[in-house]
C-alpha positions as a Python dict, from the first residue, in 0.01 Angstrom:
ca = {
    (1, 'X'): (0, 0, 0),
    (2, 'X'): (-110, 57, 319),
    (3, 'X'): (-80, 464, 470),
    (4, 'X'): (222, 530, 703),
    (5, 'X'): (71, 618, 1069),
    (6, 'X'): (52, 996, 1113),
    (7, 'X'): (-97, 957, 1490),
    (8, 'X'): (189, 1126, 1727),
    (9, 'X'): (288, 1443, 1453),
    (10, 'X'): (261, 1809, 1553),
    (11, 'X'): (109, 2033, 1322),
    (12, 'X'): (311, 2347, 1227),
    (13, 'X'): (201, 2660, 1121),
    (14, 'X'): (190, 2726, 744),
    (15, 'X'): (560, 2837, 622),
    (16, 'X'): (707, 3158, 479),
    (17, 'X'): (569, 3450, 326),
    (18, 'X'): (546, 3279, -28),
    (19, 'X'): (852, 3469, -141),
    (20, 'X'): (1034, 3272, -497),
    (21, 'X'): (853, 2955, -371),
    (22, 'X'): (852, 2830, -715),
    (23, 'X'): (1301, 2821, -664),
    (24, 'X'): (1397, 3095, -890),
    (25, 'X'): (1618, 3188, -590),
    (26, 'X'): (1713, 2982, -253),
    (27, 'X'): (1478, 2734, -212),
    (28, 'X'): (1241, 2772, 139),
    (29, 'X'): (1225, 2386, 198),
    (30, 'X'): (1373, 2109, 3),
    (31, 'X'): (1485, 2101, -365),
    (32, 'X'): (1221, 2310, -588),
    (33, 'X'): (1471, 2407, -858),
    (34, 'X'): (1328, 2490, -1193),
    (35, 'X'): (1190, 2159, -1369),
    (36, 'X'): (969, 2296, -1637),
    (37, 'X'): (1047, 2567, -1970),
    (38, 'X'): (748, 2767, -2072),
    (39, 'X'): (704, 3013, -2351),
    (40, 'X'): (668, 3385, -2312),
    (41, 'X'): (297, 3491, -2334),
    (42, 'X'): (354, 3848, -2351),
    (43, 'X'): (38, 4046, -2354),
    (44, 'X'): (-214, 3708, -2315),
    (45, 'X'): (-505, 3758, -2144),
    (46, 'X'): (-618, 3377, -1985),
    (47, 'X'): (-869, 3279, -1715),
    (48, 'X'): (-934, 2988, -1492),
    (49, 'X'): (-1260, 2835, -1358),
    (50, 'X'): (-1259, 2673, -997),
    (51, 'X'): (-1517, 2610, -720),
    (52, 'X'): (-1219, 2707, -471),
    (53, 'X'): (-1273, 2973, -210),
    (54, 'X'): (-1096, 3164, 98),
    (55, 'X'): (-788, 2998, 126),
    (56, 'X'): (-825, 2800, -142),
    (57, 'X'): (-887, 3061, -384),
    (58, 'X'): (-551, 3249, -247),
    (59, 'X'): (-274, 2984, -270),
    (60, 'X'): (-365, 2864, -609),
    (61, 'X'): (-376, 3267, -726),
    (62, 'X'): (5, 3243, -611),
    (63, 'X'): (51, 2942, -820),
    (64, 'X'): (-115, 3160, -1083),
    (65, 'X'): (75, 3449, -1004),
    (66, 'X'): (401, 3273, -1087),
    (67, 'X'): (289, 3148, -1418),
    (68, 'X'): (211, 3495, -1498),
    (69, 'X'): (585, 3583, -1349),
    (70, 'X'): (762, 3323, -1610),
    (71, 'X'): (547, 3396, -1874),
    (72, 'X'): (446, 3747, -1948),
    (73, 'X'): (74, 3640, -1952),
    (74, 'X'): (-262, 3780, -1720),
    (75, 'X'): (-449, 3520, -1541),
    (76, 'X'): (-792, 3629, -1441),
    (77, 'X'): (-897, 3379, -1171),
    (78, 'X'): (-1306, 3323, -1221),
    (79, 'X'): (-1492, 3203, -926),
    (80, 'X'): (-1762, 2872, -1020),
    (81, 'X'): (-2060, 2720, -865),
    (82, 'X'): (-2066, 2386, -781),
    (83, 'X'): (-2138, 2124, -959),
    (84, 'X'): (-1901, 2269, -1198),
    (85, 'X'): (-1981, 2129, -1500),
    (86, 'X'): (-2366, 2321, -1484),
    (87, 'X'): (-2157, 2599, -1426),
    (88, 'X'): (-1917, 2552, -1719),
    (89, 'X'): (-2189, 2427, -1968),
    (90, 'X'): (-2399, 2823, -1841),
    (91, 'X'): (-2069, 2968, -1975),
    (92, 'X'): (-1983, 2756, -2326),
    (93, 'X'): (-2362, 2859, -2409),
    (94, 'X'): (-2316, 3195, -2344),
    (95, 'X'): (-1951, 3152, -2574),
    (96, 'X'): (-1715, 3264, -2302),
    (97, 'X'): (-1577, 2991, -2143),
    (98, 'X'): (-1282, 2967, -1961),
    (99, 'X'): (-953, 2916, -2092),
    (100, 'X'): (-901, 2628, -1808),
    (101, 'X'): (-1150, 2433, -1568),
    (102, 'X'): (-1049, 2312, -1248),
    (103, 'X'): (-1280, 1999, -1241),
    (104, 'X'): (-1331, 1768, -933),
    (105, 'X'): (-1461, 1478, -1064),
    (106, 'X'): (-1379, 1171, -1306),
    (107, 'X'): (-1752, 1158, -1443),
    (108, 'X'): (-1725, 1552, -1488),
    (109, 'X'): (-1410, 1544, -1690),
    (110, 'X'): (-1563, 1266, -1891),
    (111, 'X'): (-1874, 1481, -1977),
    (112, 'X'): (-1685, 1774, -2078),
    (113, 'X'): (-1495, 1558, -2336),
    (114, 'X'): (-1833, 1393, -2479),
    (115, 'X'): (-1984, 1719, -2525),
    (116, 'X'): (-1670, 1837, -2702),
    (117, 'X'): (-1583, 2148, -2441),
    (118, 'X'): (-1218, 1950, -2306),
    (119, 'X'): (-909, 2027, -2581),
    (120, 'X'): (-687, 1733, -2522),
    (121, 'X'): (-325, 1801, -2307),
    (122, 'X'): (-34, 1895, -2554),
    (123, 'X'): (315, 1715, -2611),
    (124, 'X'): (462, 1965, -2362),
    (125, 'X'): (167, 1893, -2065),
    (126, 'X'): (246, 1512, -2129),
    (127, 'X'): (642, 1538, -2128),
    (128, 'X'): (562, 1626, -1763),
    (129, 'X'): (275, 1408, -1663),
    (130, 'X'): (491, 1153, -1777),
    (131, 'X'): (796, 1232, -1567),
    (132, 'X'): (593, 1325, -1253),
    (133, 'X'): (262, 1117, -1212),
    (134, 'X'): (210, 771, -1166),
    (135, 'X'): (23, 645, -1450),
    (136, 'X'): (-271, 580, -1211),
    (137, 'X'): (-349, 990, -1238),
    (138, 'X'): (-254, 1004, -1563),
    (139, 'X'): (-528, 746, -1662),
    (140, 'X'): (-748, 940, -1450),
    (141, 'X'): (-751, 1241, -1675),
    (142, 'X'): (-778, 1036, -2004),
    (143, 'X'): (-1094, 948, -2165),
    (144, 'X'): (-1081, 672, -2456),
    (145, 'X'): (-666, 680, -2472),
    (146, 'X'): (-661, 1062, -2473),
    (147, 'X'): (-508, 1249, -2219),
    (148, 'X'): (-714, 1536, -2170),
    (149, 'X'): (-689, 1638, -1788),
    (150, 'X'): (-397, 1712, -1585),
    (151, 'X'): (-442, 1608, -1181),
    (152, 'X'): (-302, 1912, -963),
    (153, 'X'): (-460, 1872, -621),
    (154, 'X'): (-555, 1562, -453),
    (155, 'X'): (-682, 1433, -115),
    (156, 'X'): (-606, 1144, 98),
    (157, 'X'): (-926, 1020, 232),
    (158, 'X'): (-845, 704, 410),
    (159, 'X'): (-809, 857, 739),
    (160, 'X'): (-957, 853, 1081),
    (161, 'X'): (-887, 1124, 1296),
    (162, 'X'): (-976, 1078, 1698),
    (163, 'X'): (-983, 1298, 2024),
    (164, 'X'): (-623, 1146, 2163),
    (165, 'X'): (-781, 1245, 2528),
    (166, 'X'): (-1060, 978, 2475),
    (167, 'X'): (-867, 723, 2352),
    (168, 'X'): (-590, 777, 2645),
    (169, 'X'): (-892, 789, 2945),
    (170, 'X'): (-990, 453, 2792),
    (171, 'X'): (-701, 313, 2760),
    (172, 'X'): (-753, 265, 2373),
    (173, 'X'): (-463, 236, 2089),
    (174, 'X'): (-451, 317, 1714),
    (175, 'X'): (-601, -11, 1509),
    (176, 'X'): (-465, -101, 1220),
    (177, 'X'): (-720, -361, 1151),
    (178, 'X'): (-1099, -369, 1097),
    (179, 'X'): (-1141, -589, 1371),
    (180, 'X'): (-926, -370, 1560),
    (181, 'X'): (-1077, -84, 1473),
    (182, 'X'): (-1427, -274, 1621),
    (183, 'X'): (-1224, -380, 1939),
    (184, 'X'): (-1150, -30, 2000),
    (185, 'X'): (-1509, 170, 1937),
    (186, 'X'): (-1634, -124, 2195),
    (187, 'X'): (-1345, -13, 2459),
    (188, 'X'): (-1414, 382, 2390),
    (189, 'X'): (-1819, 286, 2491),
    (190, 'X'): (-1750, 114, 2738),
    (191, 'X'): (-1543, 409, 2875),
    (192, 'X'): (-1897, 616, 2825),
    (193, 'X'): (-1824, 791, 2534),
    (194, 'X'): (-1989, 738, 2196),
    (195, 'X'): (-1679, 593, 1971),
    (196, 'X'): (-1759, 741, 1644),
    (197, 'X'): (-1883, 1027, 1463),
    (198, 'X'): (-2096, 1003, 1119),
    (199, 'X'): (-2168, 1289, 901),
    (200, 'X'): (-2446, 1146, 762),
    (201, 'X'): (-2652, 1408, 638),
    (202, 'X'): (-2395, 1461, 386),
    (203, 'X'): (-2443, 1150, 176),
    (204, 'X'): (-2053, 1128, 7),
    (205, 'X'): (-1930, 1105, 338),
    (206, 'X'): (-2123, 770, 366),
    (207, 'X'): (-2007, 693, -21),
    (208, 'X'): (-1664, 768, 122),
    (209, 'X'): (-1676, 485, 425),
    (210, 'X'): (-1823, 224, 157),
    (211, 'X'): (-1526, 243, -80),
    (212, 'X'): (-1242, 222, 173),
    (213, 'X'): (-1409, -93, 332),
    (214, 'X'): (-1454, -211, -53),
    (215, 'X'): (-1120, -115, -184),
    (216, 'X'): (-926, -313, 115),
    (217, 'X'): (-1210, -600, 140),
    (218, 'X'): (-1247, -658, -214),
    (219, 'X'): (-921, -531, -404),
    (220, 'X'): (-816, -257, -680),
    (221, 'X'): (-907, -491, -989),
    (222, 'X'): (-1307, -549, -817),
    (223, 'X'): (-1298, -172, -745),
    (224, 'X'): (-1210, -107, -1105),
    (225, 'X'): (-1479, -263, -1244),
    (226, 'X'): (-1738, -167, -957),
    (227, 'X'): (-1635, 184, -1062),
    (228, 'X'): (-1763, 122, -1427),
    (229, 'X'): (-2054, -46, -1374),
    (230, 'X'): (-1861, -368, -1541),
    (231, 'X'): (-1967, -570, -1255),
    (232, 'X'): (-2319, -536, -1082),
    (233, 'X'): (-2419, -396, -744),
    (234, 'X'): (-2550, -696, -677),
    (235, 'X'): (-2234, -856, -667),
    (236, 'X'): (-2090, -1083, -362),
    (237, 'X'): (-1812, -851, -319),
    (238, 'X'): (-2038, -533, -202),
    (239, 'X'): (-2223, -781, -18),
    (240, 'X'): (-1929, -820, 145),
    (241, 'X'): (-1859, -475, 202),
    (242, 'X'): (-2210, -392, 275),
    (243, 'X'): (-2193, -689, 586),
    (244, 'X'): (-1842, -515, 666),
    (245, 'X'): (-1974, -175, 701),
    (246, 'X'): (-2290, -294, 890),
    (247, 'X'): (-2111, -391, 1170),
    (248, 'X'): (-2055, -62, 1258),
    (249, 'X'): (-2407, 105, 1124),
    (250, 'X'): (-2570, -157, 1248),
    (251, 'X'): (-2455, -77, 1614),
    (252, 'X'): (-2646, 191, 1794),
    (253, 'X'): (-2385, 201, 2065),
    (254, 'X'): (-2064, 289, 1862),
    (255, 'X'): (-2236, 546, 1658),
    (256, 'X'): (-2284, 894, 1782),
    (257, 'X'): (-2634, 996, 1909),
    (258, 'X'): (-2750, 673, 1710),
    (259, 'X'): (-2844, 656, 1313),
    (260, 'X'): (-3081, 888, 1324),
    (261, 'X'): (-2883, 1168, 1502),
    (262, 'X'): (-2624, 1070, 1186),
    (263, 'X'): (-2865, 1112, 976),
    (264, 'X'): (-2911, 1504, 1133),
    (265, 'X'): (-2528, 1559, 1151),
    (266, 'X'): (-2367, 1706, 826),
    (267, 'X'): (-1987, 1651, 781),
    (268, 'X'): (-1816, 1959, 942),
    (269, 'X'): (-2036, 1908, 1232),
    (270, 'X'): (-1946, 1556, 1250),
    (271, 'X'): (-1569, 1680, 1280),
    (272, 'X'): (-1613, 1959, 1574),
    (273, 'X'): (-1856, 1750, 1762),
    (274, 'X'): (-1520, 1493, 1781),
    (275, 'X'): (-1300, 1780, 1941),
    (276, 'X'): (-1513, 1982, 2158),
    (277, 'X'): (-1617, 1878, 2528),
    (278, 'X'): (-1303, 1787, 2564),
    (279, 'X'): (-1261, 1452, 2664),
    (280, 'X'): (-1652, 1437, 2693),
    (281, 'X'): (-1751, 1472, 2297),
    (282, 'X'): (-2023, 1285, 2121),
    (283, 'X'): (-1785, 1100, 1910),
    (284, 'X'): (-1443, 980, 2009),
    (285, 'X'): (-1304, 916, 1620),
    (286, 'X'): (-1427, 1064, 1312),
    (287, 'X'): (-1339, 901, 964),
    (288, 'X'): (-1249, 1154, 624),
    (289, 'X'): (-968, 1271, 410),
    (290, 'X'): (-690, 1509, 478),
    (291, 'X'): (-934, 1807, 490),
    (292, 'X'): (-1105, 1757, 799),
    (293, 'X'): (-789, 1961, 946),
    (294, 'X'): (-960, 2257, 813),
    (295, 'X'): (-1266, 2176, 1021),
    (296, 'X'): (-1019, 2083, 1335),
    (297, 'X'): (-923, 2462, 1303),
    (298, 'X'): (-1278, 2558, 1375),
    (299, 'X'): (-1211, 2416, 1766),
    (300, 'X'): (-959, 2496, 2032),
    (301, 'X'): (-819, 2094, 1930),
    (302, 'X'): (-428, 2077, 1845),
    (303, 'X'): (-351, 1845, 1595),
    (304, 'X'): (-82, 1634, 1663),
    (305, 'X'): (-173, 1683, 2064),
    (306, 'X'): (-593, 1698, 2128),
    (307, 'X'): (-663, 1596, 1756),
    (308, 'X'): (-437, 1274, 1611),
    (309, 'X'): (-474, 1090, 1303),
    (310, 'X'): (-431, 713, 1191),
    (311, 'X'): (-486, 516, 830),
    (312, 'X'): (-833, 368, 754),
    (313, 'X'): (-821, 45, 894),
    (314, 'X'): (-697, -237, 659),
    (315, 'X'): (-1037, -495, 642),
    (316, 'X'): (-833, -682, 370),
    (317, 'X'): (-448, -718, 342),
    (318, 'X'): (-388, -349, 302),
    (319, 'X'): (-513, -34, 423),
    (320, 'X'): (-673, 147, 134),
    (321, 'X'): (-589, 468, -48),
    (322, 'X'): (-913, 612, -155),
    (323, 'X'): (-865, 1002, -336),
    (324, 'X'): (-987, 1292, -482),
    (325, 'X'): (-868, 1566, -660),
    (326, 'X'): (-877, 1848, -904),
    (327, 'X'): (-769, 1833, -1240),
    (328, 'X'): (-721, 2137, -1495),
    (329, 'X'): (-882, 2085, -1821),
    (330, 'X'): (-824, 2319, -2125),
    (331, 'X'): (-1158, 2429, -2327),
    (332, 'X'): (-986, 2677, -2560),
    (333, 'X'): (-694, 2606, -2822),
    (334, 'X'): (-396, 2817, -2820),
    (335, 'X'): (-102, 2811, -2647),
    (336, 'X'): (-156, 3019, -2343),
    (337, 'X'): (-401, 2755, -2179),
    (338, 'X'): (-183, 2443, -2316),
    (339, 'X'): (116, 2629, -2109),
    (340, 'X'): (-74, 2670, -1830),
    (341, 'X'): (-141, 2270, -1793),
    (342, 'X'): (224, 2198, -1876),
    (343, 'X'): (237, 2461, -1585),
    (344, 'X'): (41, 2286, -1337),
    (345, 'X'): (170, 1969, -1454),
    (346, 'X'): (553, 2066, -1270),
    (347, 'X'): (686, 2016, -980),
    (348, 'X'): (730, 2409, -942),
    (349, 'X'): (394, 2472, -899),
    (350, 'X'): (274, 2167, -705),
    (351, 'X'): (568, 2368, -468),
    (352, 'X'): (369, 2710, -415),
    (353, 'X'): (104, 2592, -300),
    (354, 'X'): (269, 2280, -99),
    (355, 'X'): (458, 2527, 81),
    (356, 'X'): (135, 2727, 172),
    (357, 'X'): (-10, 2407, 375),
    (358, 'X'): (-370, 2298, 304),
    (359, 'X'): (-294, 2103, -12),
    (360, 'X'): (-153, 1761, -136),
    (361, 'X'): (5, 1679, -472),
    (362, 'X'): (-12, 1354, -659),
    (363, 'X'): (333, 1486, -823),
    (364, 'X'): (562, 1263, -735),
    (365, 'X'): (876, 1486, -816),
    (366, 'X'): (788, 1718, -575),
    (367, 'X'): (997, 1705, -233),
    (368, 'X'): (797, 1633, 30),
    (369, 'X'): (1036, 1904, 267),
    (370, 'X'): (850, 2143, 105),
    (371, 'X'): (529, 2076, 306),
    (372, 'X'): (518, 2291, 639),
    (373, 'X'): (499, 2009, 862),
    (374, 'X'): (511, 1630, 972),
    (375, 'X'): (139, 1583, 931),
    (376, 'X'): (119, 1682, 563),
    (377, 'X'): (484, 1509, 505),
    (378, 'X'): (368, 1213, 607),
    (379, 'X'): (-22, 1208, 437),
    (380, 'X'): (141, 1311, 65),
    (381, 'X'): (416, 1047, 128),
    (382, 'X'): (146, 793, 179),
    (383, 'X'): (-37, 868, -135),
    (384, 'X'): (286, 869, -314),
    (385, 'X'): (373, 584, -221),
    (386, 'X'): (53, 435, -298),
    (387, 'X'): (188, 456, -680),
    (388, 'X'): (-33, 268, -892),
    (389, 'X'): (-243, 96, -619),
    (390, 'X'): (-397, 396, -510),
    (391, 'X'): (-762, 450, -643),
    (392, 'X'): (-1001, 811, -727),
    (393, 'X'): (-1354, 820, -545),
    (394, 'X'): (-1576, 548, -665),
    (395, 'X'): (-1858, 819, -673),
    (396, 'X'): (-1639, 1104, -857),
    (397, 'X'): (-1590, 824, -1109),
    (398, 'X'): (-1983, 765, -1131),
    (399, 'X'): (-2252, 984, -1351),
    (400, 'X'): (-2335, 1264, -1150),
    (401, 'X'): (-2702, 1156, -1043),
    (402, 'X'): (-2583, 829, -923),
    (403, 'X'): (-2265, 898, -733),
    (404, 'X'): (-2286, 1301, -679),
    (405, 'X'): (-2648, 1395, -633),
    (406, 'X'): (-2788, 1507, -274),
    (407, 'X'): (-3129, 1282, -251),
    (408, 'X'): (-3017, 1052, -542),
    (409, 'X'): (-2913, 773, -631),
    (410, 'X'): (-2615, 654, -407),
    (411, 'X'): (-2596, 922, -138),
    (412, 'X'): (-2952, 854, -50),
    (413, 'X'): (-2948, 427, -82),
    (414, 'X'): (-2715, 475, 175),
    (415, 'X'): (-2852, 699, 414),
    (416, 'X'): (-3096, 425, 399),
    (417, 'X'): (-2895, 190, 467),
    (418, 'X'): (-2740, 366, 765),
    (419, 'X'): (-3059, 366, 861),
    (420, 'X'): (-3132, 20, 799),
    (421, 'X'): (-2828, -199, 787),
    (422, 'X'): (-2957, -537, 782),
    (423, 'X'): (-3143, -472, 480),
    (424, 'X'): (-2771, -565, 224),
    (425, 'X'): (-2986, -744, -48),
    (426, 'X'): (-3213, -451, -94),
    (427, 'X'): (-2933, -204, -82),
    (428, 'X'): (-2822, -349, -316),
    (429, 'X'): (-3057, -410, -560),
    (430, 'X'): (-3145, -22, -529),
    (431, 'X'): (-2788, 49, -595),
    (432, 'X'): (-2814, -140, -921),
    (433, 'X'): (-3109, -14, -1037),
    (434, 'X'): (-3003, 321, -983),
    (435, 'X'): (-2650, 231, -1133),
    (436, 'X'): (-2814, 69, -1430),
    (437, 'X'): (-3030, 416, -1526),
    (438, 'X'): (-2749, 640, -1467),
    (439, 'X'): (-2505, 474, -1681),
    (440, 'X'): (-2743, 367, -1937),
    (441, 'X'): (-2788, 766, -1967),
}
């Protein structure tokens, strides 16, 4: 389903002071009465792992803070190191781990399980996956039929965000195809301004570009099986994608400073180099998920006025919805950590942290008024409405040393290819034999 245009919204500050967000009293925004019953943990001493910092780390302890509010229980939040499965494996060794992970990726969740750390998700956890997640994020967090992690905080990363003065000196408009989107980079250089910007030195951003162009070029049901290796990388459909994607790599002109500069340029640069110089900046557009707000922030750009947003450009029928997220995963029995995914599982506390800004749900009970402004409305409606048809990272999904693994495997094939573009056959034979160790492992 293709993402609602975002382009011409104003972004608000965050709301309220946090006061009964969860709707134990009059709600701030929208209907966030009570949806979920938990027992009375009186005395319980629980923690919770995440790689989550600053502002982060602070809205989910309010979501923590009101379990421990409803519940009687102490919930010691304990900072982790990313990747967070080293992190959590340093801590089952050492026999203290965590009562709950917060784990980023598909692969990671997946690994927990086959080293028998994960506790699968109780009756009471299900009950409200089941009545607020499409069954897309439920599969996510189920390994061989058993549910064993519960999605709390995603991303939409099939956006492209673009300095609005740019495109309005040039004369330029929001594309909604891939062609378009080609039609317009050549108008913004021609107006003497490189069109767009490409972290690079980060190699997921570059994973991140390849599966939206794959995802609307070649389907969900081809991305499905790309994801688990069922088909090869040597297949026509990434050649596809691969030919797709060179069109833009392959031009020196429409990328910022060139491949190699993009090679140089790591991801939050890639973002502030977009919205500083005013209507002079080395890239017009920069593509990634919901986030790269955060690294707006970091400029004197307005989102909504200097700073506007549109969908990834549809190369197939749709425009793609391409995701992330976090998922909590118990690794202790009791009761106290099964309540807390039952917990993070409702509506209520998908609301605290909504409320707060900064943060999407794929909870689809939750009232999007609760969100501080238009911008976030309309980027957690999209991936709502995405239902079943949206898909999780492609990498995420992968074993860690081919899909997440700085100078491995697929971050570094395609820096290469960015690099070299016209070189799709041996991109992709790399791919698969890189694909082909990794999940033989």
């Amino acid at each position: 389903m293709a993402v609602t245009a975002v382009g011409a919204l104003t972004l608000a500050g965050c709301g309220g002071d946090g006061d009964d967000p969860a709707g134990e009293g009059p709600a701030k925004n929208g209907d966030t009465s009570s949806s979920v019953t938990l027992p009375k943990l009186d005395g319980q001493k629980l923690s919770v792992a995440a790689v989550w910092t600053g502002a982060e780390q602070a809205n989910f302890t309010k979501v923590l803070k009101e379990f421990e509010k409803r519940t009687g229980a102490t919930v010691t939040f304990v900072p982790a190191q990313d990747p967070i499965i080293n992190f959590l494996g340093t801590k089952v060794a050492g026999g203290q781990p965590p009562d709950v992970a917060m784990i980023p990726q598909v692969g990671a969740i997946q690994q927990a399980v086959a080293k028998k750390w994960a506790k699968p998700v109780g009756a009471e956890a299900r009950a409200q996956l089941g009545q607020n997640y499409a069954q897309v994020w439920q599969d996510l967090g189920s390994v061989d039929g058993t549910q064993y992690g519960v999605y709390f905080k995603a991303a939409n990363k099939s956006l492209v965000w673009y300095n609005a003065q740019v495109f309005e000196n040039a004369g330029a408009a929001e594309p909604k195809t891939w062609k378009d989107f080609m039609a317009t980079a050549e108008t913004i250089s021609a107006s003497g301004v490189s069109p767009v910007s490409v972290g690079g030195a980060d190699g997921w951003t570059l994973t991140d570009w390849f599966e939206n162009v794959y995802l609307s070029q070649a389907g969900p049901e081809k991305y499905d099986q790309l994801a688990k290796h069922e088909i090869p990388w040597t297949d026509p459909s990434v050649t596809d994608a691969l030919t797709t994607l060179g069109e833009l790599f392959g031009d020196e002109n429409l990328i910022a400073g060139g491949a190699d500069w993009a090679l140089q340029t790591e991801f939050p640069a890639s973002v502030t180099q977009t919205f500083t110089g005013g209507d002079q900046p080395k890239g017009a557009m920069v593509y990634e998920g919901d986030f790269v707000a955060v690294n707006i922030g970091e400029t004197e750009a307005k989102i909504g006025t200097d700073a506007k947003v549109f969908p990834f450009p549809a190369v197939g029928a749709e425009s793609p919805v391409v995701t992330g997220g976090d998922a909590a995963v118990a690794l202790k029995d009791g009761k106290g950590a099964q309540a807390l995914l039952t917990w993070l599982a409702s509506k209520d506390a998908a609301a605290i942290w909504a409320g707060e800004g900064g943060f999407l749900s794929p909870n689809k009970s939750l009232d999007a008024a609760v969100y501080p402004d238009d911008v976030q409305r309309t980027m957690a409606k999209a991936l709502i409405d995405a239902g079943d048809a949206v898909r999780f990272d492609m990498s995420d999904q992968a074993p860690q040393s081919f899909g997440g693994t700085p100078g491995k495997g697929e971050w570094k094939i395609l820096q290469d290819f960015l690099k070299n573009p016209a070189d799709v056959k041996g991109t992709q034979q790399k791919l698969e034999s890189a694909a082909a160790e990794a999940y033989k492992s």
